[in-house]
Coordinates of C-alpha atoms in Angstrom, one line a residue:
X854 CA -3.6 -11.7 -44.5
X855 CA -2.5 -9.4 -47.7
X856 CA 1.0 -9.3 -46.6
X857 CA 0.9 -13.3 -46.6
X858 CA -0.5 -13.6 -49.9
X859 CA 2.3 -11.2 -51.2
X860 CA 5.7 -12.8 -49.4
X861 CA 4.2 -16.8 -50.4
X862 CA 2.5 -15.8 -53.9
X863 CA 5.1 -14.1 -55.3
X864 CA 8.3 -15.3 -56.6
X865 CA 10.9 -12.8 -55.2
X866 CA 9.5 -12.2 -52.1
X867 CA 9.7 -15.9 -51.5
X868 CA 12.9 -16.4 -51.7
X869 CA 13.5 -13.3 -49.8
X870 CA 11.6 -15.5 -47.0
X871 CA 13.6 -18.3 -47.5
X872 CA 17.2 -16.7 -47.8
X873 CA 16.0 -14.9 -44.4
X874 CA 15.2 -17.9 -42.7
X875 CA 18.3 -19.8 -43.9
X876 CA 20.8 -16.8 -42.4
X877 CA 18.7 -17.0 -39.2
X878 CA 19.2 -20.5 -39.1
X879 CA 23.4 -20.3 -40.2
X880 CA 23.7 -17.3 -37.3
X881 CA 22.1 -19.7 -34.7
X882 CA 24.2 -22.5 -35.2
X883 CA 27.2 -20.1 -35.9
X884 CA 26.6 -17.8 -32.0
X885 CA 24.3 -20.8 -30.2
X886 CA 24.9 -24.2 -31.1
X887 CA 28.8 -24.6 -32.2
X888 CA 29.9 -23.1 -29.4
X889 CA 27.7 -25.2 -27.1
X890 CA 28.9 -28.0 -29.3
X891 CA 32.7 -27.4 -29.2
X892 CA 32.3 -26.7 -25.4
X893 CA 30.9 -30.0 -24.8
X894 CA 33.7 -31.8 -26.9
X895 CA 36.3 -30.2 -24.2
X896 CA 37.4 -27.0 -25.9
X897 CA 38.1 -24.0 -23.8
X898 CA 36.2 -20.5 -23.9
X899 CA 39.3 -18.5 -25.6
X900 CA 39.0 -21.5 -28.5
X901 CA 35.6 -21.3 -28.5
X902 CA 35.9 -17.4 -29.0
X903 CA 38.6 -17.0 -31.4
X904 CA 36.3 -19.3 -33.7
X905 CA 33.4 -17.3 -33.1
X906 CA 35.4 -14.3 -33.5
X907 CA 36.9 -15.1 -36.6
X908 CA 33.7 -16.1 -38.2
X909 CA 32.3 -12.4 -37.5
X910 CA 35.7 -10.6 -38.5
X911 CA 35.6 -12.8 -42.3
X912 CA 31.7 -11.8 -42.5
X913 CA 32.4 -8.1 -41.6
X914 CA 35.3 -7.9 -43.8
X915 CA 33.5 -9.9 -46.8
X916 CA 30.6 -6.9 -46.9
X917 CA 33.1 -4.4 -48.4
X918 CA 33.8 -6.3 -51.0
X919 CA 30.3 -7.8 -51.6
X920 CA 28.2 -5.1 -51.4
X921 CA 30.8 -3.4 -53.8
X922 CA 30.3 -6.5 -56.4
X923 CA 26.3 -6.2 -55.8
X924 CA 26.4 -2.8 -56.8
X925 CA 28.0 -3.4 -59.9
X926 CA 26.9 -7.0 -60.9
X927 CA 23.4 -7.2 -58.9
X928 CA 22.6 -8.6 -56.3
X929 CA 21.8 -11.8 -56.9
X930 CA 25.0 -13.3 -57.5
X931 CA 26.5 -12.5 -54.8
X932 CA 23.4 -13.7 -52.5
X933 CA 23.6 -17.3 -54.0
X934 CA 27.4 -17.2 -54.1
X935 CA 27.1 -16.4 -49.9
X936 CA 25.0 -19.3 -49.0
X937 CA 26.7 -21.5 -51.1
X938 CA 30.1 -20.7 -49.3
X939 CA 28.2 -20.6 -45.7
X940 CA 26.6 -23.7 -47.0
X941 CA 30.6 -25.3 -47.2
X942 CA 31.4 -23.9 -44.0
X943 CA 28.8 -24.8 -42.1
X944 CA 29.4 -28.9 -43.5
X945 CA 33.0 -28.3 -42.9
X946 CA 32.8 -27.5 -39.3
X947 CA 30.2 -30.4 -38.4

């Protein structure tokens, strides 16, 4: 299909593919699998959410002062700088 050729063929739209499908991936381990994870190791549902819950309070607070850099550097930079940090959480936590 057209819209295929567009989002694989060209360059920008596929990284917009791929930095979508890498969030997807960070939010599902982040609300599905380290909870399920940290329950099995024996930690309790108020532990489990307070780590769930901080996670979404630093990513709600962090878009004030992103999308404020974005605006005036671009939006690039910040994107790359994101995953890059999610990227050191994410091994930091397993």
């Amino acid at each position: 299909s057209t819209f295929l050729q567009v989002s694989f063929q060209d360059r920008t739209y596929r990284a917009l593919c791929q930095g979508g499908v890498t969030n997807k991936i960070a939010d599902t381990l982040v609300w599905v699998l380290f909870p399920l994870f940290f329950k099995f190791h024996g930690l309790g549902v108020i532990y489990i959410g307070w780590i769930t819950g901080v996670y979404a309070m630093v990513w709600g607070l962090c878009q004030f002062w992103t999308g404020h850099l974005a605006d005036r550097i671009g939006r690039k930079p910040p994107v790359l700088l994101g995953f890059a940090l999610l990227s050191a959480g994410l091994a930091g936590t397993a």
